[in-house]
XYZ file of N, CA and C in Angstrom:
522
model
N -19.941 23.739 -10.914
C -19.858 22.287 -10.809
C -20.848 21.831 -9.734
N -21.600 20.804 -10.061
C -22.601 20.299 -9.123
C -21.915 19.565 -7.965
N -22.676 19.365 -6.887
C -22.145 18.621 -5.741
C -21.732 17.214 -6.156
N -22.562 16.594 -6.998
C -22.271 15.240 -7.460
C -20.962 15.204 -8.244
N -20.796 16.133 -9.160
C -19.573 16.176 -9.974
C -18.346 16.461 -9.115
N -18.487 17.344 -8.141
C -17.366 17.667 -7.255
C -16.979 16.453 -6.410
N -17.974 15.743 -5.889
C -17.697 14.533 -5.109
C -17.011 13.476 -5.966
N -17.509 13.276 -7.163
C -16.929 12.288 -8.079
C -15.485 12.644 -8.419
N -15.235 13.919 -8.656
C -13.869 14.373 -8.962
C -12.941 14.132 -7.764
N -13.411 14.429 -6.562
C -12.610 14.203 -5.360
C -12.351 12.722 -5.111
N -13.371 11.907 -5.307
C -13.221 10.455 -5.139
C -12.166 9.941 -6.093
N -12.260 10.352 -7.333
C -11.312 9.884 -8.345
C -9.891 10.358 -8.060
N -9.748 11.573 -7.581
C -8.408 12.084 -7.256
C -7.776 11.267 -6.124
N -8.546 10.995 -5.073
C -8.037 10.184 -3.958
C -7.711 8.764 -4.415
N -8.554 8.209 -5.279
C -8.301 6.856 -5.785
C -7.028 6.815 -6.624
N -6.825 7.817 -7.455
C -5.593 7.876 -8.257
C -4.383 7.968 -7.347
N -4.475 8.792 -6.312
C -3.369 8.912 -5.346
C -3.076 7.562 -4.699
N -4.124 6.884 -4.256
C -3.943 5.585 -3.601
C -3.343 4.563 -4.564
N -3.844 4.511 -5.785
C -3.354 3.544 -6.769
C -1.897 3.828 -7.123
N -1.539 5.086 -7.275
C -0.137 5.429 -7.561
C 0.762 4.948 -6.424
N 0.358 5.177 -5.187
C 1.141 4.705 -4.033
C 1.228 3.179 -4.009
N 0.132 2.520 -4.313
C 0.103 1.054 -4.335
C 1.021 0.509 -5.426
N 0.983 1.121 -6.599
C 1.840 0.687 -7.704
C 3.309 0.934 -7.371
N 3.619 2.101 -6.824
C 5.013 2.385 -6.451
C 5.500 1.418 -5.380
N 4.650 1.136 -4.414
C 5.009 0.189 -3.362
C 5.275 -1.185 -3.947
N 4.462 -1.600 -4.888
C 4.662 -2.896 -5.522
C 5.872 -2.919 -6.431
N 6.026 -1.885 -7.222
C 7.133 -1.842 -8.182
C 8.490 -1.885 -7.490
N 8.561 -1.357 -6.289
C 9.841 -1.365 -5.569
C 10.205 -2.745 -5.046
N 9.279 -3.692 -5.112
C 9.601 -5.051 -4.667
C 10.346 -5.844 -5.737
N 10.337 -5.373 -6.980
C 11.074 -6.080 -8.033
C 12.593 -5.939 -7.890
N 13.121 -4.705 -7.787
C 14.592 -4.546 -7.766
C 15.189 -4.479 -6.360
N 14.752 -5.328 -5.457
C 15.188 -5.236 -4.060
C 16.705 -5.259 -3.877
N 17.388 -6.141 -4.583
C 18.842 -6.269 -4.405
C 19.518 -4.940 -4.722
N 19.156 -4.355 -5.852
C 19.762 -3.078 -6.250
C 19.348 -1.946 -5.307
N 18.076 -1.936 -4.904
C 17.597 -0.891 -3.996
C 18.358 -0.905 -2.676
N 18.613 -2.089 -2.156
C 19.335 -2.178 -0.881
C 20.775 -1.704 -1.035
N 21.388 -1.994 -2.161
C 22.749 -1.487 -2.416
C 22.743 0.032 -2.450
N 21.799 0.595 -3.201
C 21.696 2.050 -3.296
C 21.396 2.663 -1.928
N 20.496 2.048 -1.194
C 20.136 2.561 0.129
C 21.327 2.538 1.063
N 22.063 1.434 1.078
C 23.238 1.335 1.950
C 24.290 2.370 1.558
N 24.519 2.541 0.274
C 25.480 3.548 -0.196
C 25.044 4.953 0.197
N 23.754 5.237 0.060
C 23.228 6.554 0.421
C 23.352 6.805 1.919
N 22.996 5.811 2.737
C 23.112 5.977 4.188
C 24.559 6.213 4.601
N 25.470 5.506 3.948
C 26.890 5.683 4.250
C 27.350 7.088 3.844
N 26.935 7.549 2.654
C 27.316 8.873 2.162
C 26.774 9.983 3.051
N 25.613 9.760 3.641
C 24.992 10.774 4.508
C 25.403 10.626 5.970
N 26.289 9.685 6.260
C 26.759 9.422 7.630
C 25.612 9.141 8.601
N 24.627 8.435 8.134
C 23.453 8.126 8.958
C 23.831 7.232 10.131
N 24.865 6.411 9.962
C 25.242 5.471 11.029
C 25.643 6.186 12.318
N 26.073 7.434 12.223
C 26.417 8.203 13.424
C 25.189 8.477 14.283
N 24.047 8.644 13.634
C 22.820 9.010 14.351
C 21.863 7.832 14.516
N 21.859 6.926 13.541
C 20.940 5.789 13.571
C 21.695 4.494 13.243
N 22.561 4.075 14.158
C 23.350 2.870 13.860
C 22.489 1.620 13.691
N 21.382 1.542 14.410
C 20.497 0.383 14.275
C 19.930 0.272 12.865
N 19.582 1.405 12.270
C 19.046 1.410 10.907
C 20.108 0.951 9.916
N 21.293 1.514 10.016
C 22.333 1.140 9.046
C 22.767 -0.313 9.225
N 22.811 -0.786 10.469
C 23.145 -2.200 10.703
C 22.075 -3.108 10.100
N 20.814 -2.738 10.276
C 19.718 -3.550 9.745
C 19.763 -3.577 8.213
N 19.955 -2.409 7.590
C 20.024 -2.337 6.127
C 21.194 -3.177 5.621
N 22.335 -3.113 6.310
C 23.500 -3.915 5.908
C 23.190 -5.413 6.027
N 22.497 -5.792 7.083
C 22.154 -7.209 7.276
C 21.181 -7.697 6.201
N 20.179 -6.884 5.919
C 19.208 -7.246 4.891
C 19.893 -7.312 3.525
N 20.762 -6.358 3.260
C 21.483 -6.372 1.977
C 22.329 -7.636 1.861
N 23.039 -7.995 2.916
C 23.867 -9.212 2.879
C 23.001 -10.441 2.615
N 21.845 -10.506 3.260
C 20.934 -11.624 3.045
C 20.417 -11.676 1.619
N 20.041 -10.508 1.088
C 19.549 -10.471 -0.288
C 20.657 -10.801 -1.288
N 21.865 -10.287 -1.022
C 22.989 -10.607 -1.911
C 23.247 -12.110 -1.936
N 23.216 -12.731 -0.769
C 23.453 -14.177 -0.702
C 22.314 -14.938 -1.384
N 21.096 -14.525 -1.116
C 19.960 -15.186 -1.770
C 20.041 -15.015 -3.286
N 20.386 -13.823 -3.741
C 20.482 -13.565 -5.178
C 21.583 -14.407 -5.817
N 22.693 -14.558 -5.112
C 23.822 -15.309 -5.659
C 23.603 -16.822 -5.601
N 23.051 -17.307 -4.497
C 22.965 -18.754 -4.292
C 21.554 -19.340 -4.446
N 20.552 -18.541 -4.126
C 19.170 -19.031 -4.148
C 18.246 -17.988 -4.789
N 18.488 -17.615 -6.034
C 17.690 -16.535 -6.644
C 16.197 -16.825 -6.697
N 15.833 -18.094 -6.649
C 14.411 -18.442 -6.683
C 13.666 -17.903 -5.466
N 14.374 -17.635 -4.371
C 13.714 -17.058 -3.192
C 13.164 -15.662 -3.503
N 13.869 -14.945 -4.361
C 13.428 -13.591 -4.702
C 12.182 -13.601 -5.600
N 11.851 -14.759 -6.125
C 10.631 -14.915 -6.906
C 9.409 -14.572 -6.043
N 9.520 -14.826 -4.750
C 8.438 -14.471 -3.826
C 8.181 -12.973 -3.803
N 9.232 -12.165 -3.874
C 9.027 -10.711 -3.896
C 8.494 -10.253 -5.246
N 8.798 -11.015 -6.307
C 8.192 -10.696 -7.607
C 6.678 -10.879 -7.537
N 6.244 -11.950 -6.864
C 4.813 -12.179 -6.696
C 4.188 -11.117 -5.799
N 4.928 -10.671 -4.796
C 4.446 -9.585 -3.932
C 4.202 -8.335 -4.770
N 5.168 -8.016 -5.622
C 5.022 -6.849 -6.494
C 3.814 -7.012 -7.408
N 3.686 -8.183 -8.009
C 2.565 -8.458 -8.903
C 1.231 -8.307 -8.173
N 1.167 -8.791 -6.953
C -0.072 -8.681 -6.178
C -0.456 -7.217 -5.973
N 0.519 -6.367 -5.690
C 0.233 -4.934 -5.545
C -0.367 -4.377 -6.839
N 0.206 -4.772 -7.967
C -0.271 -4.263 -9.254
C -1.687 -4.763 -9.558
N -1.960 -6.013 -9.242
C -3.291 -6.570 -9.478
C -4.324 -5.889 -8.583
N -3.972 -5.681 -7.338
C -4.901 -4.998 -6.421
C -5.169 -3.581 -6.913
N -4.127 -2.921 -7.418
C -4.308 -1.567 -7.948
C -5.330 -1.553 -9.084
N -5.294 -2.561 -9.942
C -6.246 -2.650 -11.054
C -7.686 -2.739 -10.537
N -7.884 -3.402 -9.411
C -9.232 -3.549 -8.856
C -9.868 -2.197 -8.548
N -9.041 -1.183 -8.284
C -9.574 0.130 -7.927
C -10.102 0.899 -9.138
N -9.984 0.303 -10.328
C -10.618 0.904 -11.497
C -12.142 0.840 -11.356
N -12.629 -0.204 -10.695
C -14.081 -0.332 -10.470
C -14.660 0.866 -9.740
N -14.134 1.203 -8.549
C -14.674 2.381 -7.859
C -14.377 3.691 -8.590
N -13.303 3.721 -9.369
C -13.024 4.926 -10.154
C -14.153 5.137 -11.163
N -14.575 4.060 -11.811
C -15.618 4.117 -12.820
C -17.000 4.335 -12.221
N -17.318 3.555 -11.186
C -18.649 3.626 -10.573
C -18.491 3.459 -9.061
N -18.220 4.557 -8.359
C -17.892 4.469 -6.934
C -18.984 3.837 -6.074
N -20.209 4.204 -6.277
C -21.291 3.707 -5.413
C -21.440 2.196 -5.589
N -21.458 1.754 -6.795
C -21.634 0.322 -7.068
C -20.440 -0.505 -6.593
N -19.249 0.075 -6.623
C -18.027 -0.670 -6.296
C -17.376 -0.236 -4.985
N -18.169 0.271 -4.064
C -17.646 0.681 -2.764
C -16.988 -0.493 -2.040
N -17.429 -1.703 -2.353
C -16.877 -2.897 -1.709
C -15.374 -3.019 -1.943
N -14.872 -2.537 -3.084
C -13.429 -2.598 -3.349
C -12.686 -1.699 -2.364
N -13.242 -0.533 -2.097
C -12.642 0.397 -1.131
C -12.663 -0.228 0.261
N -13.782 -0.844 0.621
C -13.874 -1.494 1.931
C -12.918 -2.686 2.029
N -12.775 -3.429 0.956
C -11.786 -4.512 0.897
C -10.382 -3.958 1.145
N -10.062 -2.835 0.506
C -8.756 -2.199 0.705
C -8.549 -1.762 2.148
N -9.609 -1.267 2.776
C -9.516 -0.858 4.181
C -9.260 -2.062 5.076
N -9.923 -3.165 4.788
C -9.700 -4.395 5.563
C -8.269 -4.881 5.372
N -7.780 -4.829 4.135
C -6.403 -5.249 3.858
C -5.407 -4.365 4.620
N -5.659 -3.069 4.655
C -4.786 -2.158 5.405
C -4.796 -2.513 6.892
N -5.971 -2.812 7.422
C -6.069 -3.190 8.838
C -5.319 -4.493 9.094
N -5.335 -5.393 8.132
C -4.656 -6.676 8.282
C -3.148 -6.582 8.347
N -2.602 -5.479 7.883
C -1.151 -5.290 7.934
C -0.658 -5.268 9.381
N -1.431 -4.674 10.265
C -1.000 -4.526 11.663
C -0.802 -5.882 12.347
N -1.805 -6.764 12.373
C -1.547 -8.059 13.022
C -0.483 -8.881 12.294
N -0.425 -8.772 10.965
C 0.601 -9.503 10.230
C 1.992 -9.089 10.700
N 2.226 -7.792 10.788
C 3.532 -7.293 11.226
C 3.816 -7.674 12.677
N 2.792 -7.611 13.527
C 2.995 -7.934 14.942
C 3.239 -9.421 15.182
N 2.656 -10.264 14.338
C 2.822 -11.714 14.511
C 4.043 -12.222 13.750
N 4.106 -11.899 12.467
C 5.171 -12.461 11.620
C 6.508 -11.761 11.814
N 6.489 -10.487 12.155
C 7.745 -9.768 12.380
C 8.634 -10.466 13.391
N 8.151 -10.716 14.609
C 8.979 -11.412 15.596
C 9.350 -12.838 15.169
N 8.440 -13.519 14.492
C 8.746 -14.883 14.033
C 9.895 -14.900 13.028
N 10.046 -13.830 12.268
C 11.077 -13.752 11.231
C 12.305 -12.957 11.675
N 12.332 -12.556 12.944
C 13.498 -11.823 13.441
C 13.576 -10.375 12.975
N 12.426 -9.796 12.665
C 12.375 -8.402 12.222
C 12.389 -7.506 13.465
N 13.248 -6.483 13.492
C 13.229 -5.562 14.646
C 11.858 -4.899 14.790
N 11.442 -4.678 16.023
C 10.120 -4.108 16.271
C 9.953 -2.767 15.573
N 10.989 -1.930 15.604
C 10.867 -0.602 14.985
C 10.616 -0.730 13.479
N 11.134 -1.797 12.844
C 10.874 -2.001 11.420
C 9.429 -2.459 11.217
N 8.930 -3.264 12.134
C 7.526 -3.674 12.064
C 6.604 -2.467 12.190
N 7.010 -1.499 12.991
C 6.219 -0.263 13.122
C 6.169 0.460 11.773
N 7.295 0.492 11.062
C 7.316 1.101 9.726
C 6.360 0.345 8.799
N 6.408 -0.986 8.857
C 5.491 -1.783 8.038
C 4.038 -1.484 8.386
N 3.743 -1.401 9.686
C 2.372 -1.124 10.113
C 1.913 0.255 9.639
N 2.850 1.183 9.506
C 2.504 2.526 9.045
C 1.901 2.500 7.643
N 2.309 1.528 6.820
C 1.712 1.419 5.488
C 0.215 1.160 5.596
N -0.182 0.332 6.532
C -1.603 0.071 6.731
C -2.327 1.262 7.316
N -1.701 1.892 8.301
C -2.327 3.041 8.965
C -2.486 4.200 7.984
N -1.418 4.508 7.250
C -1.499 5.623 6.302
C -2.278 5.241 5.045
N -2.264 3.965 4.687
C -3.021 3.523 3.518
C -4.515 3.614 3.711
N -4.963 3.409 4.939
C -6.401 3.431 5.188
C -6.961 4.858 5.150
N -6.121 5.859 5.340
C -6.607 7.254 5.376
C -7.264 7.667 4.057
N -6.579 7.541 2.905
C -7.277 7.934 1.672
C -8.495 7.059 1.375
N -8.422 5.793 1.753
C -9.573 4.919 1.514
C -10.759 5.316 2.384
N -10.490 5.721 3.611
C -11.565 6.192 4.494
C -12.203 7.460 3.921
N -11.370 8.370 3.438
C -11.893 9.597 2.823
C -12.761 9.243 1.613
N -12.263 8.322 0.787
C -13.015 7.903 -0.397
C -14.348 7.281 0.009
N -14.328 6.419 1.014
C -15.566 5.760 1.449
C -16.590 6.784 1.935
N -16.129 7.763 2.718
C -17.048 8.801 3.201
C -17.665 9.570 2.036
N -16.841 9.899 1.056
C -17.338 10.650 -0.095
C -18.286 9.806 -0.943
N -17.991 8.520 -1.063
C -18.899 7.640 -1.806
C -20.252 7.585 -1.104
N -20.246 7.511 0.211
C -21.511 7.487 0.965
C -22.291 8.785 0.731
N -21.591 9.920 0.685
C -22.261 11.197 0.405
C -22.803 11.214 -1.023
N -22.021 10.679 -1.948
C -22.467 10.597 -3.341
C -23.695 9.705 -3.458
N -23.678 8.602 -2.744
C -24.816 7.681 -2.741
C -26.075 8.384 -2.221
N -25.921 9.170 -1.169
C -27.068 9.892 -0.605
C -27.608 10.922 -1.597
N -26.715 11.535 -2.366
C -27.156 12.526 -3.354
C -27.897 11.883 -4.516
N -27.501 10.673 -4.864
C -28.082 10.031 -6.049
C -29.182 9.032 -5.721
N -29.462 8.841 -4.431
C -30.513 7.889 -4.032
C -31.861 8.411 -4.500
N -32.690 7.520 -5.013
C -34.022 7.974 -5.448
C -34.852 8.439 -4.251
N -35.586 9.467 -4.461
C -36.440 10.013 -3.412
C -37.728 9.193 -3.373
N -38.053 8.711 -2.194
C -39.272 7.907 -2.033
C -40.499 8.808 -2.102
N -41.441 8.387 -2.891
C -42.668 9.173 -2.969
C -43.740 8.453 -2.174
N -44.505 9.212 -1.417
C -45.533 8.578 -0.593
C -46.631 7.974 -1.460
N -47.112 6.834 -1.013
C -48.205 6.164 -1.717
C -49.487 6.555 -1.017
N -50.411 7.060 -1.807
C -51.699 7.463 -1.246
C -52.666 6.303 -1.384
N -53.280 5.954 -0.285
C -54.272 4.881 -0.367
C -55.662 5.497 -0.400
N -56.525 4.863 -1.096
C -57.801 5.454 -1.342
C -58.917 4.878 -0.683
């Protein structure tokens, strides 16, 4: 396998990994009410409250809020449906670099910028919305860990670009 083919295969593998994570992250925003019920039941079954009472209290509070919103104001959950949809749409954009990485490197760089934007969003909006700091750290981790595969992809695209760049031939003047 040539260097170019190996780089392309690696780029595509990392992109597939990133897109799968992005889709899973988005898809989990649709069934939030049910997920929180399952999560609370699981934490209770595993006796997590003995070791992490803050986590179980937070999950219980979020579940109560979602249950109330679902029962009385279900239209509020429409916002999380749009959040999920946005994840899916962004995932589709990564088909460009999958198909032609060098030409569509901007999509990878856009994704890196979006990952970086998670940190200030969590630091600013978390306290405004009453989110515990430790939960904001978990949110920020999505940006920190999300940028890793994109950084790897960007580096490999740059190497691929260098391999496929036309070689300049000297012009002889007479």
